[in-house]
Coordinates of C-alpha atoms in Angstrom, one line a residue:
X7 CA -9.9 -13.0 1.6
X8 CA -10.7 -16.6 2.1
X9 CA -11.3 -17.0 -1.6
X10 CA -7.9 -15.7 -2.3
X11 CA -6.3 -18.2 0.1
X12 CA -8.3 -21.0 -1.5
X13 CA -7.1 -20.0 -5.0
X14 CA -3.5 -20.0 -3.8
X15 CA -3.9 -23.3 -2.1
X16 CA -5.4 -24.8 -5.2
X17 CA -2.4 -23.5 -7.2
X18 CA -0.1 -25.0 -4.6
X19 CA -1.6 -28.5 -4.5
X20 CA -3.4 -28.7 -7.8
X21 CA -0.4 -29.4 -10.0
X22 CA 1.9 -32.4 -9.7
X23 CA 5.6 -31.5 -9.9
X24 CA 8.6 -33.7 -10.3
X25 CA 10.2 -34.9 -7.1
X26 CA 13.3 -32.9 -6.1
X27 CA 16.0 -34.0 -3.7
X28 CA 15.4 -31.9 -0.6
X29 CA 19.0 -30.8 -0.5
X30 CA 18.6 -29.2 -3.9
X31 CA 15.5 -27.3 -3.0
X32 CA 15.8 -23.5 -2.7
X33 CA 13.0 -21.3 -1.3
X34 CA 12.5 -17.7 -0.2
X35 CA 10.0 -16.5 2.4
X36 CA 7.9 -13.4 2.0
X37 CA 6.1 -11.4 4.7
X38 CA 3.3 -9.5 3.1
X39 CA 1.8 -7.0 5.6
X40 CA -1.2 -5.3 4.0
X41 CA -4.0 -3.0 5.0
X42 CA -6.5 -5.6 6.1
X43 CA -4.4 -8.8 6.5
X44 CA -1.0 -10.2 7.0
X45 CA 0.4 -13.2 5.1
X46 CA 3.5 -15.3 4.9
X47 CA 4.3 -17.0 1.5
X48 CA 7.1 -19.3 0.6
X49 CA 8.2 -19.2 -3.1
X50 CA 10.4 -21.6 -5.0
X51 CA 13.1 -20.5 -7.5
X52 CA 10.5 -20.4 -10.3
X53 CA 8.5 -17.8 -8.4
X54 CA 5.7 -20.2 -7.6
X55 CA 4.1 -20.0 -4.1
X56 CA 4.3 -23.4 -2.4
X57 CA 2.9 -22.4 1.0
X58 CA 0.8 -19.6 2.3
X59 CA -0.9 -18.6 5.6
X60 CA -3.1 -15.5 5.9
X61 CA -4.6 -13.7 8.9
X62 CA -6.9 -10.7 9.0
X63 CA -6.6 -8.2 11.8
X64 CA -8.8 -5.5 13.4
X65 CA -9.8 -2.3 11.5
X66 CA -10.4 0.5 13.9
X67 CA -12.5 3.5 13.0
X68 CA -12.8 5.7 16.1
X69 CA -14.3 8.7 14.3
X70 CA -15.5 9.5 10.7
X71 CA -12.4 9.7 8.5
X72 CA -10.2 8.0 11.1
X73 CA -8.6 4.6 10.4
X74 CA -6.3 2.8 12.8
X75 CA -4.5 -0.5 13.4
X76 CA -3.2 -2.0 16.6
X77 CA 0.6 -2.2 16.0
X78 CA 1.1 -5.1 18.4
X79 CA -1.8 -7.1 16.7
X80 CA 0.0 -6.6 13.4
X81 CA 3.2 -8.1 14.7
X82 CA 1.3 -11.0 16.2
X83 CA -0.6 -11.6 12.9
X84 CA 2.8 -11.8 11.1
X85 CA 4.2 -14.3 13.6
X86 CA 1.1 -16.4 13.3
X87 CA 1.3 -16.4 9.5
X88 CA 5.0 -17.6 9.6
X89 CA 4.1 -20.4 11.9
X90 CA 1.1 -21.4 9.8
X91 CA 2.9 -21.4 6.5
X92 CA 5.9 -23.4 7.9
X93 CA 3.5 -26.1 9.2
X94 CA 2.0 -26.4 5.7
X95 CA 5.4 -26.2 4.1
X96 CA 6.8 -29.1 6.2
X97 CA 3.6 -31.1 5.9
X98 CA 4.2 -31.1 2.2
X99 CA 7.6 -32.6 2.7
X100 CA 9.9 -29.6 2.5
X101 CA 12.6 -28.7 4.9
X102 CA 12.7 -25.2 6.6
X103 CA 16.5 -25.3 6.1
X104 CA 15.9 -24.8 2.4
X105 CA 14.5 -21.3 3.0
X106 CA 17.5 -19.1 2.2
X107 CA 16.2 -15.7 3.3
X108 CA 13.1 -13.7 4.1
X109 CA 11.7 -10.5 2.4
X110 CA 9.2 -8.0 3.8
X111 CA 6.6 -6.0 1.9
X112 CA 4.2 -3.7 3.7
X113 CA 1.5 -1.0 3.6
X114 CA 3.6 2.2 3.3
X115 CA 2.5 5.5 4.8
X116 CA 0.9 3.9 7.8
X117 CA 2.6 5.5 10.8
X118 CA 3.7 4.0 14.2
X119 CA 5.2 5.9 17.2
X120 CA 6.9 3.9 20.0
X121 CA 9.2 4.3 23.0
X122 CA 12.7 3.3 21.9
X123 CA 13.6 2.4 25.5
X124 CA 10.7 -0.1 26.1
X125 CA 9.7 -1.0 22.5
X126 CA 6.0 -0.3 23.3
X127 CA 3.7 1.4 20.8
X128 CA 2.4 4.7 22.2
X129 CA -0.7 4.9 20.1
X130 CA -2.5 2.9 17.4
X131 CA -0.9 3.0 14.0
X132 CA -2.6 5.7 11.8
X133 CA -3.4 4.1 8.5
X134 CA -2.5 5.6 5.1
X135 CA -6.2 6.1 4.3
X136 CA -6.8 8.2 7.5
X137 CA -7.9 11.9 6.9
X138 CA -7.9 13.3 10.4
X139 CA -5.0 15.6 9.5
X140 CA -6.9 17.4 6.7
X141 CA -6.9 20.7 8.6
X142 CA -3.2 20.3 9.4
X143 CA -2.4 19.6 5.8
X144 CA -4.2 22.8 4.8
X145 CA -2.2 24.7 7.5
X146 CA 1.1 23.4 6.2
X147 CA 0.2 24.2 2.6
X148 CA -0.4 27.8 3.8
X149 CA 3.2 28.2 5.0
X150 CA 5.7 30.0 2.8
X151 CA 7.6 27.8 0.3
X152 CA 5.4 24.8 1.1
X153 CA 5.7 23.0 -2.2
X154 CA 8.5 20.5 -1.6
X155 CA 7.8 18.0 -4.3
X156 CA 11.1 18.7 -6.0
X157 CA 12.9 17.6 -2.9
X158 CA 10.8 14.7 -1.6
X159 CA 8.6 13.8 -4.5
X160 CA 5.3 14.2 -2.6
X161 CA 2.8 17.0 -2.1
X162 CA 1.5 17.9 1.4
X163 CA -1.7 16.0 2.1
X164 CA -3.2 13.6 4.6
X165 CA -1.5 10.7 2.7
X166 CA 2.3 10.9 3.7
X167 CA 3.5 9.9 7.2
X168 CA 4.6 13.3 8.3
X169 CA 1.1 14.8 8.8
X170 CA 0.1 11.7 10.8
X171 CA 3.2 12.1 13.0
X172 CA 2.6 15.8 13.7
X173 CA -1.0 15.1 14.5
X174 CA 0.1 12.6 17.1
X175 CA 2.7 15.0 18.6
X176 CA -0.1 17.6 19.0
X177 CA -2.8 15.3 20.3
X178 CA -1.5 12.2 22.0
X179 CA 0.0 12.7 25.5
X180 CA 2.1 9.6 25.5
X181 CA 3.7 10.6 22.2
X182 CA 4.4 14.1 23.5
X183 CA 5.9 12.8 26.7
X184 CA 8.2 10.4 24.8
X185 CA 9.3 13.2 22.6
X186 CA 10.1 15.5 25.5
X187 CA 12.0 12.6 27.2
X188 CA 14.0 12.0 24.0
X189 CA 12.6 8.5 23.6
X190 CA 10.2 8.9 20.6
X191 CA 10.8 6.5 17.8
X192 CA 8.8 7.0 14.5
X193 CA 8.6 4.7 11.6
X194 CA 6.4 3.1 8.9
X195 CA 5.2 -0.5 9.2
X196 CA 8.4 -1.9 7.8
X197 CA 10.6 -0.2 10.4
X198 CA 8.2 -1.3 13.2
X199 CA 8.0 -4.9 12.0
X200 CA 11.8 -5.3 11.6
X201 CA 12.4 -3.7 15.0
X202 CA 9.9 -6.0 16.7
X203 CA 10.8 -9.2 14.8
X204 CA 14.5 -8.7 15.7
X205 CA 13.7 -8.6 19.4
X206 CA 12.9 -5.0 20.1
X207 CA 15.5 -2.8 22.0
X208 CA 17.6 -5.9 22.7
X209 CA 18.9 -5.9 19.1
X210 CA 17.7 -2.4 18.2
X211 CA 17.6 -3.1 14.4
X212 CA 16.0 0.1 13.3
X213 CA 16.0 0.5 9.6
X214 CA 13.8 1.3 6.6
X215 CA 14.4 1.0 2.8
X216 CA 14.1 4.0 0.4
X217 CA 10.7 2.8 -1.1
X218 CA 9.2 3.2 2.4
X219 CA 11.3 6.2 3.6
X220 CA 10.3 8.1 0.5
X221 CA 6.7 8.1 1.7
X222 CA 7.3 10.1 4.9
X223 CA 8.3 13.4 3.2
X224 CA 11.5 13.4 5.2
X225 CA 13.8 11.8 2.6
X226 CA 15.5 13.6 -0.2
X227 CA 14.4 11.6 -3.3
X228 CA 17.8 12.0 -5.0
X229 CA 20.3 11.4 -2.1
X230 CA 18.1 8.7 -0.3
X231 CA 19.0 10.4 2.9
X232 CA 17.0 12.5 5.4
X233 CA 16.7 16.0 4.0
X234 CA 17.8 19.0 6.1
X235 CA 15.4 21.2 4.1
X236 CA 12.4 18.9 4.9
X237 CA 13.4 18.5 8.6
X238 CA 13.7 22.2 9.0
X239 CA 10.3 22.9 7.2
X240 CA 8.5 20.5 9.6
X241 CA 10.3 21.7 12.7
X242 CA 8.0 24.8 13.2
X243 CA 6.5 23.2 16.3
X244 CA 8.6 20.1 17.1
X245 CA 12.3 19.6 16.4
X246 CA 12.2 16.6 14.0
X247 CA 15.9 15.9 14.7
X248 CA 15.0 14.9 18.3
X249 CA 12.8 12.1 17.0
X250 CA 14.5 8.7 16.5
X251 CA 14.1 7.8 12.8
X252 CA 15.2 4.6 11.1
X253 CA 18.4 4.4 9.1
X254 CA 17.7 4.2 5.4
X255 CA 19.4 1.1 3.8
X256 CA 19.2 -0.7 0.4
X257 CA 16.1 -2.7 -0.4
X258 CA 18.2 -5.8 -0.8
X259 CA 20.9 -6.3 1.8
X260 CA 22.3 -9.4 3.5
X261 CA 23.1 -7.7 6.8
X262 CA 21.0 -4.6 7.5
X263 CA 17.6 -6.1 8.3
X264 CA 18.8 -8.6 11.0
X265 CA 17.2 -11.9 11.9
X266 CA 14.0 -13.3 13.3
X267 CA 14.4 -13.6 17.1
X268 CA 11.6 -16.2 17.7
X269 CA 9.2 -18.6 16.1
X270 CA 9.9 -21.6 13.8
X271 CA 12.3 -19.5 11.7
X272 CA 14.3 -18.1 14.6
X273 CA 17.7 -17.1 13.4
X274 CA 16.6 -16.8 9.7
X275 CA 17.9 -13.6 8.0
X276 CA 15.7 -10.9 6.7
X277 CA 17.4 -9.7 3.5
X278 CA 14.8 -7.7 1.5
X279 CA 12.3 -4.9 2.1
X280 CA 10.1 -3.1 -0.3
X281 CA 6.9 -1.0 0.2
X282 CA 4.0 -2.9 -1.3
X283 CA 3.6 -1.0 -4.5
X284 CA 7.3 -1.1 -5.4
X285 CA 7.2 -4.8 -4.5
X286 CA 4.4 -5.3 -7.0
X287 CA 6.4 -3.5 -9.7
X288 CA 9.4 -5.8 -9.0
X289 CA 7.0 -8.9 -8.8
X290 CA 5.7 -7.9 -12.3
X291 CA 9.4 -7.7 -13.4
X292 CA 9.0 -4.0 -14.3
X293 CA 12.8 -3.5 -14.4
X294 CA 12.9 -1.6 -17.7
X295 CA 12.1 2.2 -18.0
X296 CA 8.6 2.5 -19.5
X297 CA 7.2 -0.6 -17.9
X298 CA 4.2 -0.1 -15.6
X299 CA 1.9 -2.0 -13.3
X300 CA -1.4 -1.3 -11.6
X301 CA -2.3 -3.0 -8.3
X302 CA -6.0 -3.2 -7.5
X303 CA -6.0 -3.8 -3.8
X304 CA -7.6 -1.9 -0.9
X305 CA -6.5 1.2 -2.8
X306 CA -5.2 1.3 -6.4
X307 CA -1.6 2.1 -7.2
X308 CA -0.1 2.6 -10.7
X309 CA 3.7 2.7 -10.9
X310 CA 5.7 3.6 -14.1
X311 CA 9.4 2.9 -14.2
X312 CA 11.3 6.1 -15.2
X313 CA 14.8 4.8 -14.8
X314 CA 17.7 6.1 -12.7
X315 CA 16.6 9.7 -12.4
X316 CA 13.4 10.8 -10.7
X317 CA 10.8 12.6 -12.7
X318 CA 9.0 15.4 -10.7
X319 CA 5.4 15.4 -12.0
X320 CA 3.7 18.6 -13.2
X321 CA 0.3 16.8 -13.4
X322 CA -0.5 15.5 -9.9
X323 CA 1.6 12.4 -9.7
X324 CA 4.2 11.3 -7.1
X325 CA 7.9 10.7 -7.6
X326 CA 8.9 7.6 -5.6
X327 CA 11.7 5.0 -5.4
X328 CA 10.9 1.8 -7.3
X329 CA 13.8 -0.1 -5.7
X330 CA 17.4 0.1 -4.7
X331 CA 19.1 -3.3 -4.9
X332 CA 22.8 -2.4 -5.7
X333 CA 23.2 1.2 -4.6
X334 CA 21.8 2.6 -7.9
X335 CA 18.2 3.6 -7.2
X336 CA 15.5 3.1 -9.8
X337 CA 12.6 5.6 -9.7
X338 CA 9.0 5.6 -10.7
X339 CA 6.1 7.9 -11.2
X340 CA 3.1 6.9 -9.1
X341 CA -0.6 7.5 -9.2
X342 CA -2.4 6.6 -6.0
X343 CA -6.2 5.9 -5.7
X344 CA -7.5 5.8 -2.1
X345 CA -10.5 3.5 -2.8
X346 CA -10.5 0.4 -5.0
X347 CA -11.2 -3.0 -3.3
X348 CA -12.4 -1.0 -0.2
X349 CA -15.2 0.3 -2.4
X350 CA -16.4 -3.3 -3.0
X351 CA -16.2 -4.0 0.7
X352 CA -18.3 -0.8 1.3
X353 CA -21.0 -2.3 -0.8
X354 CA -20.8 -5.6 1.0
X355 CA -20.4 -4.5 4.6
X356 CA -22.1 -1.1 4.7
X357 CA -24.9 -1.6 2.2
X358 CA -25.4 -5.4 2.5
X359 CA -25.1 -6.1 -1.2
X360 CA -23.4 -9.4 -1.2
X361 CA -21.4 -11.7 1.1
X362 CA -18.5 -12.4 -1.2
X363 CA -16.5 -9.9 -3.2
X364 CA -16.7 -11.7 -6.5
X365 CA -20.5 -11.5 -6.3
X366 CA -20.2 -7.8 -6.7
X367 CA -18.7 -8.2 -10.1
X368 CA -21.4 -10.7 -11.0
X369 CA -24.0 -8.2 -9.8
X370 CA -22.5 -5.6 -12.0
X371 CA -22.8 -7.9 -15.0
X372 CA -26.6 -8.1 -14.5
X373 CA -26.9 -4.7 -16.2
X374 CA -25.6 -3.7 -19.6
X375 CA -24.1 -0.4 -18.5
X376 CA -24.0 2.0 -15.5
X377 CA -27.5 3.4 -16.3
X378 CA -26.2 6.9 -16.2
X379 CA -24.8 6.5 -12.6
X380 CA -21.4 7.8 -11.6
X381 CA -20.0 7.0 -8.1
X382 CA -17.1 9.2 -7.0
X383 CA -15.7 6.9 -4.2
X384 CA -14.0 9.7 -2.4
X385 CA -14.2 8.1 1.1
X386 CA -10.8 9.5 2.0
X387 CA -10.8 12.5 -0.4
X388 CA -9.4 12.0 -3.9
X389 CA -5.7 11.1 -4.5
X390 CA -3.8 11.3 -7.8
X391 CA -4.0 13.1 -10.0
X392 CA -6.7 15.3 -8.4
X393 CA -5.5 15.7 -4.7
X394 CA -8.9 16.9 -3.4
X395 CA -9.0 16.6 0.4
X396 CA -12.5 18.1 0.8
X397 CA -14.3 15.6 -1.4
X398 CA -16.6 12.9 0.0
X399 CA -18.1 9.9 -1.7
X400 CA -21.0 11.1 -3.9
X401 CA -23.3 9.4 -6.5
X402 CA -24.7 11.3 -9.4
X403 CA -27.4 10.3 -11.9
X404 CA -29.7 8.3 -9.5
X405 CA -33.1 7.8 -11.0
X406 CA -36.1 5.4 -10.6
X407 CA -34.3 3.3 -13.2
X408 CA -31.2 2.8 -10.9
X409 CA -30.7 -0.8 -9.6
X410 CA -28.2 -2.4 -7.3
X411 CA -26.4 -3.7 -10.4
X412 CA -25.8 -0.1 -11.6
X413 CA -24.3 0.8 -8.3
X414 CA -22.0 -2.2 -8.4
X415 CA -21.0 -1.4 -11.9
X416 CA -20.3 2.3 -11.0
X417 CA -18.2 1.2 -8.1
X418 CA -15.9 -0.9 -10.3
X419 CA -15.9 1.9 -13.0
X420 CA -14.7 4.5 -10.4
X421 CA -11.4 2.7 -10.1
X422 CA -11.1 2.4 -13.9
X423 CA -11.8 6.1 -14.5
X424 CA -9.2 7.2 -11.9
X425 CA -6.7 4.8 -13.5
X426 CA -7.4 6.5 -16.9
X427 CA -6.8 9.9 -15.3
X428 CA -3.5 8.7 -13.9
X429 CA -2.3 7.2 -17.2
X430 CA -3.2 10.5 -19.0
X431 CA -1.0 12.4 -16.5
X432 CA 1.8 9.9 -16.8
X433 CA 1.8 10.3 -20.6
X434 CA 2.1 14.1 -20.2
X435 CA 4.9 13.8 -17.6
X436 CA 6.9 11.2 -19.5
X437 CA 6.1 12.2 -23.1
X438 CA 5.4 8.5 -23.9
X439 CA 2.1 6.6 -24.2
X440 CA 2.1 3.2 -22.6
X441 CA 1.6 0.2 -24.9
X442 CA 0.4 -2.2 -22.2
X443 CA -0.5 -2.3 -18.5
X444 CA 0.3 -5.2 -16.2
X445 CA -2.2 -5.7 -13.4
X446 CA -2.6 -7.6 -10.1
X447 CA -4.5 -7.4 -6.8
X448 CA -7.9 -8.6 -5.8
X449 CA -10.0 -6.5 -8.1
X450 CA -8.0 -7.7 -11.1
X451 CA -9.9 -11.0 -10.7
X452 CA -12.9 -9.3 -12.1
X453 CA -13.0 -9.8 -15.9
X454 CA -15.6 -7.1 -16.2
X455 CA -13.4 -4.6 -14.3
X456 CA -10.4 -5.4 -16.4
X457 CA -12.3 -5.3 -19.7
X458 CA -13.7 -1.9 -18.7
X459 CA -10.2 -0.8 -17.9
X460 CA -8.9 -1.8 -21.3
X461 CA -11.9 0.0 -23.0
X462 CA -11.2 3.2 -21.1
X463 CA -7.4 3.4 -21.5
X464 CA -7.3 2.0 -25.0
X465 CA -4.4 -0.4 -24.5
X466 CA -4.1 -4.1 -23.6
X467 CA -4.4 -5.1 -20.0
X468 CA -2.2 -8.1 -19.0
X469 CA -3.1 -10.2 -16.0
X470 CA -0.8 -12.9 -14.8
X471 CA -2.1 -16.3 -13.7
X472 CA -0.3 -16.1 -10.4
X473 CA -1.3 -12.7 -9.0
X474 CA 0.7 -12.7 -5.8
X475 CA 3.1 -10.3 -7.3
X476 CA 3.6 -8.0 -4.3
X477 CA 4.8 -10.9 -2.1
X478 CA 6.9 -12.2 -5.0
X479 CA 8.6 -8.8 -5.3
X480 CA 9.7 -9.0 -1.6
X481 CA 10.9 -12.5 -2.2
X482 CA 12.9 -11.3 -5.3
X483 CA 14.6 -8.6 -3.2
X484 CA 15.6 -11.1 -0.5
X485 CA 16.5 -13.6 -3.2
X486 CA 18.9 -11.2 -4.8
X487 CA 20.6 -10.5 -1.5
X488 CA 21.0 -14.2 -0.7
X489 CA 22.1 -15.3 -4.1
X490 CA 19.0 -17.3 -5.1
X491 CA 18.8 -15.0 -8.2
X492 CA 21.8 -13.0 -9.5
X493 CA 20.4 -11.2 -12.6
X494 CA 17.1 -9.9 -13.9
X495 CA 17.5 -12.2 -16.9
X496 CA 17.0 -15.2 -14.6
X497 CA 13.5 -13.9 -13.8
X498 CA 12.3 -13.4 -17.4
X499 CA 10.2 -16.6 -17.6
X500 CA 8.9 -16.3 -14.0
X501 CA 5.1 -16.1 -13.8
X502 CA 4.5 -15.7 -17.6
X503 CA 2.5 -18.9 -18.4
X504 CA -1.2 -18.7 -18.4
X505 CA -1.5 -14.9 -18.4
X506 CA -4.7 -13.2 -19.7
X507 CA -4.8 -10.2 -22.1
X508 CA -7.8 -7.9 -22.3
X509 CA -7.9 -6.0 -25.6
X510 CA -9.9 -2.7 -25.9
X511 CA -13.3 -3.3 -27.5
X512 CA -15.2 0.0 -27.0
X513 CA -15.2 2.8 -29.5
X514 CA -12.9 5.6 -28.5
X515 CA -15.7 8.2 -28.8
X516 CA -17.9 6.2 -26.3
X517 CA -15.0 5.8 -23.8
X518 CA -14.3 9.6 -24.1
X519 CA -17.9 10.4 -23.4
X520 CA -17.9 8.2 -20.3
X521 CA -14.7 9.8 -19.0
X522 CA -16.0 13.3 -19.6
X523 CA -19.0 12.5 -17.4
X524 CA -16.7 11.2 -14.7
X525 CA -14.6 14.4 -14.7
X526 CA -17.8 16.4 -14.4
X527 CA -18.8 14.3 -11.3
X528 CA -15.4 14.8 -9.7
X529 CA -15.8 18.6 -10.0
X530 CA -19.2 18.4 -8.4
X531 CA -17.9 16.3 -5.5
X532 CA -15.6 19.0 -4.1
X533 CA -16.3 20.9 -0.9
X534 CA -18.2 18.4 1.2
X535 CA -15.7 18.6 4.1
X536 CA -15.6 21.8 6.1
X537 CA -12.6 23.9 5.3
X538 CA -11.2 23.6 8.8
X539 CA -11.8 21.4 11.8
X540 CA -14.1 23.2 14.3
X541 CA -13.0 23.7 17.9
X542 CA -15.9 21.4 18.9
X543 CA -14.6 18.6 16.6
X544 CA -11.1 19.0 17.9
X545 CA -12.4 18.8 21.5
X546 CA -14.3 15.6 20.6
X547 CA -11.1 14.1 19.1
X548 CA -9.2 14.8 22.3
X549 CA -11.9 13.3 24.4
X550 CA -12.0 10.2 22.2
X551 CA -8.2 9.7 22.6
X552 CA -8.4 10.2 26.4
X553 CA -11.2 7.7 26.7
X554 CA -9.3 5.1 24.7
X555 CA -6.2 5.6 26.8
X556 CA -8.2 5.3 30.1
X557 CA -9.9 2.1 28.9
X558 CA -6.5 0.7 27.9
X559 CA -5.0 1.5 31.3
X560 CA -8.1 -0.1 33.0
X561 CA -7.7 -3.3 31.0
X562 CA -4.2 -3.7 32.4
X563 CA -5.4 -3.7 36.1

């Protein structure tokens, strides 16, 4: 992460720009709340970041397959980032009064439960990668008429927020008690952040935008309202209508998101909100049907703009909302890969390969190919287009010839293979083959990874010079609401200079052979997780929660 900040800082200070009268300056702030860190960036009208501050926060893994965040630590990290970026911004001679509005982009399915009377979180946030609800997902799939993708756009799995919420209702006493008292509030990270940044129950700004609400399974993908059919389906144990859920509002709105209640930007309006992958599509200016982007972050997410009507996939993809700026929603097909950059971190932190992420790419370049090794990085099962909950990470083809470089290369290739599978599914669903793919995110810094991607998919890969497209997307949403930009045409030239294009170089026959081997490995990776959680494992989970709650109470004394 530190390398990323350094690159942005160099971009900020490395080029001399003509002096502008402060009263003529126009900027937009962007809160970028990700899976491993929070950031605050300030963009000028040309879409260039002029200040940034980043802060990592704790990753909590209480049990195998579990992944949690401290909701209060997330809020604090965002507040610290705003303060740090404003210090840099003013040190460089800018005025905070020139910041017209603030946008928010966030990790999406990550789920928070809190007491709507006190504003206190009732349990750690359960992160989108978490697989503890695998048995619950199988249980839900076994119920009559369980395929609701035509209504909400998502299949039942551990991925959407609903399975995480039901798990907490079943297993966390504080959540159950708040539900019984009628005080249980549920939301994704955007709703939690907006609620807290506005001053909690005092202002009670409790909203979410459609790009986030569409990830819960509660929202009707067409009406952008909570679906009675979905609420009824999930009310077999708990009445979902008794849970406080955020109001769904447009992604760009001058009033709905409230104002910051504290810090150096106290009183500044929040005017935009987009889930991170929709924000990246907006930041890549994917406003026309047929345009697509792939973000190589902690996970990997490919979005394909399908226009003003949702396309319900028949090939394992998700239907989601791309954005809703003016009351006319634009939709996308999405392919989600659970492990991308987190696979690189696995090699670094768990296997001790290197100290810096770019060194993994350099290590991969020490060998000419993967040496016959295939690494199915199914640490959280496999997402689109496979949706295999019972897979675990598996390596195939290990021999005496296998080196660390082969493992590094196979880790990068795993992301490229899954992207190829998603693009094939998108072509089948849409009836059109993409002519190019825009990319961003940390792994897109690897030229080897991007060249491999171009070789496997057989189309050019376009990488912009300034790759903070997710944060830029949130800034664009807020900028539209505050009048910084008025039309998409004004953004045509934003972030186009200095882009890199990776053209396919591999013979189609060779890329097909590699992909065939990958598909064989995927089939062989199935079934590593038990078909249902045993009573002993459930008991251990309950004891782990109880122990955490007792320790939390003791720390307050």
